[in-house]
PDB file of C-alpha atoms in Angstrom:
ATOM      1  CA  UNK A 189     -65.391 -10.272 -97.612  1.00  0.00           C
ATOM      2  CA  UNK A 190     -65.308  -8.333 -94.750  1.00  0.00           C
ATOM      3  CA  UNK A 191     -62.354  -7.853 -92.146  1.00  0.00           C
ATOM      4  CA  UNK A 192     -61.873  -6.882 -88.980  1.00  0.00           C
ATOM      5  CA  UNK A 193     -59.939  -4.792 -87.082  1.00  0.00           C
ATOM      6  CA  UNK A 194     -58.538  -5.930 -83.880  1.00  0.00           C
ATOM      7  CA  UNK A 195     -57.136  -2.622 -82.880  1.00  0.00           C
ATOM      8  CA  UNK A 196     -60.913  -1.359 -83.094  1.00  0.00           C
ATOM      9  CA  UNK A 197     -62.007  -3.397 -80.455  1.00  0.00           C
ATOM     10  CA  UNK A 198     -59.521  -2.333 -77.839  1.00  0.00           C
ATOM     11  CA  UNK A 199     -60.902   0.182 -75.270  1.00  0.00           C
ATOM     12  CA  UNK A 200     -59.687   3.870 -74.760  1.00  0.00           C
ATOM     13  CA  UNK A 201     -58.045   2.270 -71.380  1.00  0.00           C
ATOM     14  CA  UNK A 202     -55.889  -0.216 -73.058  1.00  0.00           C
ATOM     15  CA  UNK A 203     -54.659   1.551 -75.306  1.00  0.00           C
ATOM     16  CA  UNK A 204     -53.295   4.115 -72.566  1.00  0.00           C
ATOM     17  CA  UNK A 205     -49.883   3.470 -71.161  1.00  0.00           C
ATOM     18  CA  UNK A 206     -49.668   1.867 -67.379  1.00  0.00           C
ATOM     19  CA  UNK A 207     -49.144   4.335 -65.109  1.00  0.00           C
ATOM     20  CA  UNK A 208     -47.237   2.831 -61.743  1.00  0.00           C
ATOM     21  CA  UNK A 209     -48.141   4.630 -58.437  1.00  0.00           C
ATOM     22  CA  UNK A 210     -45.161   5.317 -56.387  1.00  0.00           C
ATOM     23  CA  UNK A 211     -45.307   5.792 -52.626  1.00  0.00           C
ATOM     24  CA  UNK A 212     -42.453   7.647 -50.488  1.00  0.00           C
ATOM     25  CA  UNK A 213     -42.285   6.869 -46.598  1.00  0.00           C
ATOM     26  CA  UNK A 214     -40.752   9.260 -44.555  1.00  0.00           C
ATOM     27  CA  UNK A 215     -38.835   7.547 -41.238  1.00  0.00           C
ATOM     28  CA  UNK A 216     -39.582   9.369 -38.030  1.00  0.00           C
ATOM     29  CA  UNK A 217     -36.644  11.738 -36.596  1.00  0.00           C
ATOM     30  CA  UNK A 218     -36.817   9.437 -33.975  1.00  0.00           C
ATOM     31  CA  UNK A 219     -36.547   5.732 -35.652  1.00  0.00           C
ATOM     32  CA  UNK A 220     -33.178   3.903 -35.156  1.00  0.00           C
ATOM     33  CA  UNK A 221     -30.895   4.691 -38.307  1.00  0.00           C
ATOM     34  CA  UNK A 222     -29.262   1.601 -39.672  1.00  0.00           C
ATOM     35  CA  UNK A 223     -26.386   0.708 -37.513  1.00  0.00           C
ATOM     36  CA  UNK A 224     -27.174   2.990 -34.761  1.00  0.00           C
ATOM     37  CA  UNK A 225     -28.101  -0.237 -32.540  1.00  0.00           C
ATOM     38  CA  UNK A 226     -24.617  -1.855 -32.794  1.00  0.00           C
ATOM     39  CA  UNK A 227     -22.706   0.884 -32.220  1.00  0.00           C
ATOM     40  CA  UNK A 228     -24.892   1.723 -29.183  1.00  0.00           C
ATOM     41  CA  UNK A 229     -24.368  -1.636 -28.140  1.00  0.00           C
ATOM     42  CA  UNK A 230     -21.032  -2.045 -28.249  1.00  0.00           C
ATOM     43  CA  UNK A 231     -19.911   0.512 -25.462  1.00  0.00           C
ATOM     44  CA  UNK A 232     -21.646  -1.300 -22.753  1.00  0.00           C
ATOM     45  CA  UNK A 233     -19.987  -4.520 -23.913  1.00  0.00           C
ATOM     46  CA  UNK A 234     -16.714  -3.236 -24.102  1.00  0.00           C
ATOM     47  CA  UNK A 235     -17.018  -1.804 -20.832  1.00  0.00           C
ATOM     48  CA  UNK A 236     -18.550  -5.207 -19.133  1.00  0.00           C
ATOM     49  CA  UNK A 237     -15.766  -7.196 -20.715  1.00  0.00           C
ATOM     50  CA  UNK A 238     -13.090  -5.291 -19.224  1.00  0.00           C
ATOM     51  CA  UNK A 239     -14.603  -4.842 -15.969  1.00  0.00           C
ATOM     52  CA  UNK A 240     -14.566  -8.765 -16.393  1.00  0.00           C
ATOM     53  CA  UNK A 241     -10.805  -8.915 -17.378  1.00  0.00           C
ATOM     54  CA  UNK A 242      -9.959  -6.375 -14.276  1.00  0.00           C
ATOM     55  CA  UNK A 243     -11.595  -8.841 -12.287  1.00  0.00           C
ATOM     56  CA  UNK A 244     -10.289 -11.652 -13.399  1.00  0.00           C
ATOM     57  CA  UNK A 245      -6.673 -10.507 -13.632  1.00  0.00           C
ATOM     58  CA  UNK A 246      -6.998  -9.247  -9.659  1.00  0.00           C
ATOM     59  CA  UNK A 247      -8.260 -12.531  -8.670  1.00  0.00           C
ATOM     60  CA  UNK A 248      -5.169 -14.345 -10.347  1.00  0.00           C
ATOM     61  CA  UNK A 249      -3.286 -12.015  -8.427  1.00  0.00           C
ATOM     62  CA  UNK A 250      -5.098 -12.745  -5.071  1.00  0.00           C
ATOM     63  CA  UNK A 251      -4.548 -16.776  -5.583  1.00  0.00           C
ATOM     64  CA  UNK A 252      -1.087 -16.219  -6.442  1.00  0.00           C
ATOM     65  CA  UNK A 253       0.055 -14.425  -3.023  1.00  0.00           C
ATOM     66  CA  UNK A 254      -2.309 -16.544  -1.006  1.00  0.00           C
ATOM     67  CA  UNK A 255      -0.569 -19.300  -2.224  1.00  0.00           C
ATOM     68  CA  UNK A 256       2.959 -18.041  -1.830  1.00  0.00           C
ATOM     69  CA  UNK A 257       2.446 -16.308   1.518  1.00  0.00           C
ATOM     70  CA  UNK A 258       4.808 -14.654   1.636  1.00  0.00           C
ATOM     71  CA  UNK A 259       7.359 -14.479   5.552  1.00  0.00           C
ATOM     72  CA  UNK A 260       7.348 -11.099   7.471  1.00  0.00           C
ATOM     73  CA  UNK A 261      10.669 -10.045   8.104  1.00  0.00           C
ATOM     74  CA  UNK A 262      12.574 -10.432  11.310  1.00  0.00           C
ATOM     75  CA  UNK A 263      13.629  -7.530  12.958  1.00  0.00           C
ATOM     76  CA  UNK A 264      16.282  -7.347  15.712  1.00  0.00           C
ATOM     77  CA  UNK A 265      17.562  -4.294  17.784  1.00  0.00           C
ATOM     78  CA  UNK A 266      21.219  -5.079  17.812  1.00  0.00           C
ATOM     79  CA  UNK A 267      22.072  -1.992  19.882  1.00  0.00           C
ATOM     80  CA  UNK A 268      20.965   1.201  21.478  1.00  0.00           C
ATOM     81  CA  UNK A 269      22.700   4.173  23.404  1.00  0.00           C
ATOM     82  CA  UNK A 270      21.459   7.470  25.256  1.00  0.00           C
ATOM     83  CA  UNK A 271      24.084  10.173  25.354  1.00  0.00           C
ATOM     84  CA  UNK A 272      23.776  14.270  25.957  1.00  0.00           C
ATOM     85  CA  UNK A 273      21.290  13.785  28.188  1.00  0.00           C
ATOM     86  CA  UNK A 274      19.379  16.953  29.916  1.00  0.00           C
ATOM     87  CA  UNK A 275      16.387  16.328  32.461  1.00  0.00           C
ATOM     88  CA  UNK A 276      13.388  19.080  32.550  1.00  0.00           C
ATOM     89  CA  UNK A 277      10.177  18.972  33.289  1.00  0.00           C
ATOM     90  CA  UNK A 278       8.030  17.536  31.361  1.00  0.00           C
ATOM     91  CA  UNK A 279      10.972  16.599  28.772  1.00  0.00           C
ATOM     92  CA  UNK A 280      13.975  13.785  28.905  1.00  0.00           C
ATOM     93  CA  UNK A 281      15.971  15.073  26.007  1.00  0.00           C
ATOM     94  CA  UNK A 282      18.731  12.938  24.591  1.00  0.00           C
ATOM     95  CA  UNK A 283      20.429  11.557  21.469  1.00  0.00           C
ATOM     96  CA  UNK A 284      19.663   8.062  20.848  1.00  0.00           C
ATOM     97  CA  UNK A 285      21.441   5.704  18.349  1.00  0.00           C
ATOM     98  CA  UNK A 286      19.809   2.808  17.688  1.00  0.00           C
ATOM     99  CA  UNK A 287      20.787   0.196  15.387  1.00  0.00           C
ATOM    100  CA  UNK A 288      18.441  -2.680  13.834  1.00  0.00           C
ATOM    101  CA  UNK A 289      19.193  -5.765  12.314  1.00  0.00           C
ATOM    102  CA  UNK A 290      16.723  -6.842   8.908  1.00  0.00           C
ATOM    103  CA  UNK A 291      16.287 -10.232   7.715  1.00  0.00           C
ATOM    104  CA  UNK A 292      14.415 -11.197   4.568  1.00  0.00           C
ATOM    105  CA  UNK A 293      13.032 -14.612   5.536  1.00  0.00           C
ATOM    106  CA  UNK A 294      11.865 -15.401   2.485  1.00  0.00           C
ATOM    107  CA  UNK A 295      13.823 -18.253  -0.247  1.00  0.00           C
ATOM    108  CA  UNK A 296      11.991 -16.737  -2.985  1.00  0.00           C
ATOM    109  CA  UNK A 297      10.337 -13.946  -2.329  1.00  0.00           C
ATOM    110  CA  UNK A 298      12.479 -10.214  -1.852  1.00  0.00           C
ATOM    111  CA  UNK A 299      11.820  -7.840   0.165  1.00  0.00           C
ATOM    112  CA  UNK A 300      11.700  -3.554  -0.120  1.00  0.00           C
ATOM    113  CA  UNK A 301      11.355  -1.747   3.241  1.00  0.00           C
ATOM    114  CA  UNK A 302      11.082   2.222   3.618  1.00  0.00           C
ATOM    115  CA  UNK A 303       8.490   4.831   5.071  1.00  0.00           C
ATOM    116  CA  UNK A 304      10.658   3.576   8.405  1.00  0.00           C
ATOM    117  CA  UNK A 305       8.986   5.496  11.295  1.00  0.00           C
ATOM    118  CA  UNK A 306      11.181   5.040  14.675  1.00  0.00           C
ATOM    119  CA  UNK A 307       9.816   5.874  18.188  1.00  0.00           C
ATOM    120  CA  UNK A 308      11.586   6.112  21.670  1.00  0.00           C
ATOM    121  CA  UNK A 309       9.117   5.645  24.203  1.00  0.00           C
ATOM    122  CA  UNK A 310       9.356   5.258  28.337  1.00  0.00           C
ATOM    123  CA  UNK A 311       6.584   2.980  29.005  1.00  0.00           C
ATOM    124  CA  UNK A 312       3.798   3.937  26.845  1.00  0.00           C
ATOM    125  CA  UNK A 313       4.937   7.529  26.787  1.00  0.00           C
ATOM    126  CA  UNK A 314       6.992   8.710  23.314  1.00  0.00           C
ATOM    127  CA  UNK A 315      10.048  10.657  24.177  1.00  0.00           C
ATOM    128  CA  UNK A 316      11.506  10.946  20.995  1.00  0.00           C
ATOM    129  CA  UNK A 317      10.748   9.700  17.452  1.00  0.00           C
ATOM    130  CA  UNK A 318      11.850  10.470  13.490  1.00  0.00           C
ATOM    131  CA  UNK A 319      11.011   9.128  10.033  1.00  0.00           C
ATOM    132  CA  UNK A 320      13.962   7.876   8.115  1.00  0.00           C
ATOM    133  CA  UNK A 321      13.385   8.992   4.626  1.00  0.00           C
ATOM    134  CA  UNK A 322      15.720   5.855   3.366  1.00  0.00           C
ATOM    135  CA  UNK A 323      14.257   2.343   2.155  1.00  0.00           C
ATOM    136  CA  UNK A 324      15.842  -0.983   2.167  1.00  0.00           C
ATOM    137  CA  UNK A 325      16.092  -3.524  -0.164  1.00  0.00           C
ATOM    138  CA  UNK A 326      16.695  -7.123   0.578  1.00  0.00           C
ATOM    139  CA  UNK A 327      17.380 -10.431  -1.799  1.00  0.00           C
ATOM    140  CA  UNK A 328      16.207 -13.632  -1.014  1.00  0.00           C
ATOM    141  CA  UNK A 329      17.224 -14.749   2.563  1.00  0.00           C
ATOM    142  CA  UNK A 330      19.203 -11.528   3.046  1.00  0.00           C
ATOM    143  CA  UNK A 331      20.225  -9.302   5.605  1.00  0.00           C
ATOM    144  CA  UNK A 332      20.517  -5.527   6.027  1.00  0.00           C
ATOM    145  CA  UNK A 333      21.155  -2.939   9.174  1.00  0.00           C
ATOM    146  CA  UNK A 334      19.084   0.132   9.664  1.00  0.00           C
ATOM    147  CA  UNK A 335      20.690   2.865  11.732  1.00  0.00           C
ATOM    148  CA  UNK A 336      18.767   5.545  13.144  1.00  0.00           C
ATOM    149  CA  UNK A 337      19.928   8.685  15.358  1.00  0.00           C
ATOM    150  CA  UNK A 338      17.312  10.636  16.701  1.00  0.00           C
ATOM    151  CA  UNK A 339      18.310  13.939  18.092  1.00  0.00           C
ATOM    152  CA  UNK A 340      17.288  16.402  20.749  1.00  0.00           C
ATOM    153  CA  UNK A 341      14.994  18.031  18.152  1.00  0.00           C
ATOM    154  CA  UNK A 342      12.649  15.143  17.862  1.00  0.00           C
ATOM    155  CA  UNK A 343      12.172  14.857  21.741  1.00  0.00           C
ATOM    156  CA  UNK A 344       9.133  14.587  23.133  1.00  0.00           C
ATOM    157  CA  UNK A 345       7.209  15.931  26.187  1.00  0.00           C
ATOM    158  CA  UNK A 346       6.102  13.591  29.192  1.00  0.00           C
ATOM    159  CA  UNK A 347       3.112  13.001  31.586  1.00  0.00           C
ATOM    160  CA  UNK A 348       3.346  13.914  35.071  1.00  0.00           C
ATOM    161  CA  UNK A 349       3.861  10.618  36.491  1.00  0.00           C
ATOM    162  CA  UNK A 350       6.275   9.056  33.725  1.00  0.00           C
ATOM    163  CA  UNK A 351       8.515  12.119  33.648  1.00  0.00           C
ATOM    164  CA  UNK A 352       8.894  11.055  38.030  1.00  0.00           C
ATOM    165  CA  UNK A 353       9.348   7.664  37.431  1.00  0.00           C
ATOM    166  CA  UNK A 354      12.059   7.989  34.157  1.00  0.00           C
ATOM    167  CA  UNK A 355      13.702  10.608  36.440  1.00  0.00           C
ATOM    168  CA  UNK A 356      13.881   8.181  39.412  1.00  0.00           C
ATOM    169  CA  UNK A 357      15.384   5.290  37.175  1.00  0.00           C
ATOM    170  CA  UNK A 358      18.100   7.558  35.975  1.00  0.00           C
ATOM    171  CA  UNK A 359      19.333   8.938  39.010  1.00  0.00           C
ATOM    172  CA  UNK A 360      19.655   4.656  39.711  1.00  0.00           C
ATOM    173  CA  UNK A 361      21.358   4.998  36.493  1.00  0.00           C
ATOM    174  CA  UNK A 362      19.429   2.279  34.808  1.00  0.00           C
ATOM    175  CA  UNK A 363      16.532   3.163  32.579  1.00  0.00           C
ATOM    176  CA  UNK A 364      14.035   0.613  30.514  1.00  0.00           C
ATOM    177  CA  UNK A 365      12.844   2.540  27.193  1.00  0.00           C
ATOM    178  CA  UNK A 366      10.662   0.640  24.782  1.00  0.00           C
ATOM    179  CA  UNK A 367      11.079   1.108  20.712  1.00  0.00           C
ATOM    180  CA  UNK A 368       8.974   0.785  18.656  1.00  0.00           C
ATOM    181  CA  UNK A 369       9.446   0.531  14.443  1.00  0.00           C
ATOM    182  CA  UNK A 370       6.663   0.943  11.537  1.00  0.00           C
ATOM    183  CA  UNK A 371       7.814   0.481   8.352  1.00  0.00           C
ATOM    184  CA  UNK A 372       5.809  -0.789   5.086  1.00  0.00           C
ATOM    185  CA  UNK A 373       6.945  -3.894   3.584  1.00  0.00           C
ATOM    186  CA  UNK A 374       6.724  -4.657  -0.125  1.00  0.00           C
ATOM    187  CA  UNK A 375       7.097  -8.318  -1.146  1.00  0.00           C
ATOM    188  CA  UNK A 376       8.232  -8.968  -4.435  1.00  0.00           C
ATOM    189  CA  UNK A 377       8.570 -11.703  -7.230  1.00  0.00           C
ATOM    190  CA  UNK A 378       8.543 -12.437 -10.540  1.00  0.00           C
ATOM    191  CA  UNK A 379       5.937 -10.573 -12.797  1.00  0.00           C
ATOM    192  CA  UNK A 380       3.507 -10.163  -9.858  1.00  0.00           C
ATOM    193  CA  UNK A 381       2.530  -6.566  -8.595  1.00  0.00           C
ATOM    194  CA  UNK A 382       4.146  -5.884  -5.305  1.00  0.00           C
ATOM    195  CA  UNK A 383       2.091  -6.945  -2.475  1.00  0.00           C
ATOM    196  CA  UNK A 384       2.885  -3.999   0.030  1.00  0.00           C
ATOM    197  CA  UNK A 385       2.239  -4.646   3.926  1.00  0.00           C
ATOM    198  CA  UNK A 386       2.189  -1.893   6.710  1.00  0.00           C
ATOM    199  CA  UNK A 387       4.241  -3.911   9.558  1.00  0.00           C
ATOM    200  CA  UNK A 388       4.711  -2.402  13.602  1.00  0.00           C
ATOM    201  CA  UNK A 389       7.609  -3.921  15.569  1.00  0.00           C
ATOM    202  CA  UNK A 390       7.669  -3.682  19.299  1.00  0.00           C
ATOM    203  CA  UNK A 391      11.195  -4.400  21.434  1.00  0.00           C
ATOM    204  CA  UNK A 392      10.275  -3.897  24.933  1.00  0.00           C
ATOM    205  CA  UNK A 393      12.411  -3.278  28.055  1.00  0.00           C
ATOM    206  CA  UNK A 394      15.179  -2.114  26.787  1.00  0.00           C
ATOM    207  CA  UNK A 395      17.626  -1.739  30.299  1.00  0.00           C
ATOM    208  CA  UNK A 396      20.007   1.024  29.339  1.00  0.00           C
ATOM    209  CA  UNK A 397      23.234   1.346  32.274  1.00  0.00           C
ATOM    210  CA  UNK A 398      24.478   5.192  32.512  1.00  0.00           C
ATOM    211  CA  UNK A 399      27.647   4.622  34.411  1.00  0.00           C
ATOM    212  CA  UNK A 400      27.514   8.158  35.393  1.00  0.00           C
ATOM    213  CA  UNK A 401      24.666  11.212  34.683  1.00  0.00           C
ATOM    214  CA  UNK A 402      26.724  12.899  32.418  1.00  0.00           C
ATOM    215  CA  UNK A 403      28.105   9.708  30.749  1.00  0.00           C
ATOM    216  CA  UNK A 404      26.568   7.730  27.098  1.00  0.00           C
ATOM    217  CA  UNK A 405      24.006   5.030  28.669  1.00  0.00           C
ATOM    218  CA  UNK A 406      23.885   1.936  26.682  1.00  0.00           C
ATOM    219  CA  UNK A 407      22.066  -1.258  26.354  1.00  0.00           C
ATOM    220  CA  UNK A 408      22.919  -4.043  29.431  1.00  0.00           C
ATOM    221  CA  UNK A 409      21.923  -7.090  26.608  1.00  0.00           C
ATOM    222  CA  UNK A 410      23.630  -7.878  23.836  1.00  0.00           C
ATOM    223  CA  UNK A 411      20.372  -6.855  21.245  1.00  0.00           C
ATOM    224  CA  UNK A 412      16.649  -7.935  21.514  1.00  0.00           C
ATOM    225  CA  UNK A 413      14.066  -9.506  18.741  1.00  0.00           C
ATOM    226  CA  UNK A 414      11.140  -7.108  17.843  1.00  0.00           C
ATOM    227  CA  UNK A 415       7.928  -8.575  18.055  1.00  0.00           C
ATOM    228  CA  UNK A 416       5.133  -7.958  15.302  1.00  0.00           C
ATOM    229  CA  UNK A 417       2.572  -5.982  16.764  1.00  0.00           C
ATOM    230  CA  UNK A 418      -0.707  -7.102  15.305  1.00  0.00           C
TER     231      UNK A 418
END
């Protein structure tokens, strides 16, 4: 009896171990590397969103003093007088003391007011002015006085034809000045930012009586409302 042999019948190829083939890929320098894309991403978005947010949060703001508008504050010159007078062409030097009255019209709303900027003027010619370097600050429905004093170093020089005509009034011992007030207003309440406001007052013919040249002039009325000049 003859037997045979299985392992004689296998070929030279299977009885050699497999051999796998392995293949390494090399990524270009310039192929995204994992995660590269998110981080990339996620500057712009950042930036966008708060861009958005600033927007957003300004807008709020906007609404919010729209809707409480608030009052510009009344302003009244409550006196005024001219004293140490001296009369040179082109200049009317003098001291002036002026007095104003503030009023916070406002129930809920208060009211800051500085960078005051005070100006004497004959007609539409200055012949004095000064910045206070003082601020005001006003509750609800309150009240303050400014006082300003503007000395002889603050005058001013004239124009031909108002330096005649103030010198005429004066020798008639009555002279009409205008004044005129710029301050900046800052409205304030609760947690909103202050809404700040850059406000001119006018009060216009001002008769001041000199009951002699050498004498203190001072105002014939008993105080005038400024009017805001738009």
């Amino acid at each position: 009896m003859e037997y045979t042999s299985n392992s004689s019948n296998r070929t030279a190829s299977d009885q050699l171990p497999t051999r796998q083939s392995f293949q390494i890929h090399y990524l270009p320098s310039d192929a995204p590397q994992p995660g590269g894309s998110r981080s990339s991403s996620f500057v712009p978005r950042l930036t966008l969103m708060l861009v958005m947010f600033f927007f957003i949060l300004c807008s709020i703001v906007f609404i919010a003093w729209l809707v409480i508008h608030p009052l510009d504050p009344a302003i009244r010159l409550s006196s005024l007088s001219v004293s140490n007078i001296t009369v040179s062409n082109p200049q009317f030097a003098a001291n002036y003391d002026i007095e104003f009255t503030v009023n916070n019209t406002n129930k809920k709303v208060n009211l800051c007011v500085d960078h005051v900027r005070v100006v004497v003027a004959y007609r539409k010619g200055p012949v004095s002015s000064k910045i206070l370097e003082r601020s005001e600050y006003l509750g609800k429905m309150g009240e303050s006085r400014l006082k300003a004093e503007l000395g002889r170093d603050a005058v001013r020089s004239l124009k031909d034809g108002e330096f005649k005509d103030i010198s005429d009034e004066w020798s008639k011992k009555i002279v009409n000045f205008n004044v005129k007030l710029s301050v900046r207003a800052g409205f304030q309440i609760g947690v909103l930012p202050t809404k700040q406001k850059i406000m001119e007052f006018r009060c216009m013919n001002l008769p001041v009586e000199f009951l002699s040249t050498k004498g203190t002039g001072k105002l014939m009325s008993g105080g005038k409302d400024c009017l805001v000049h738009a």
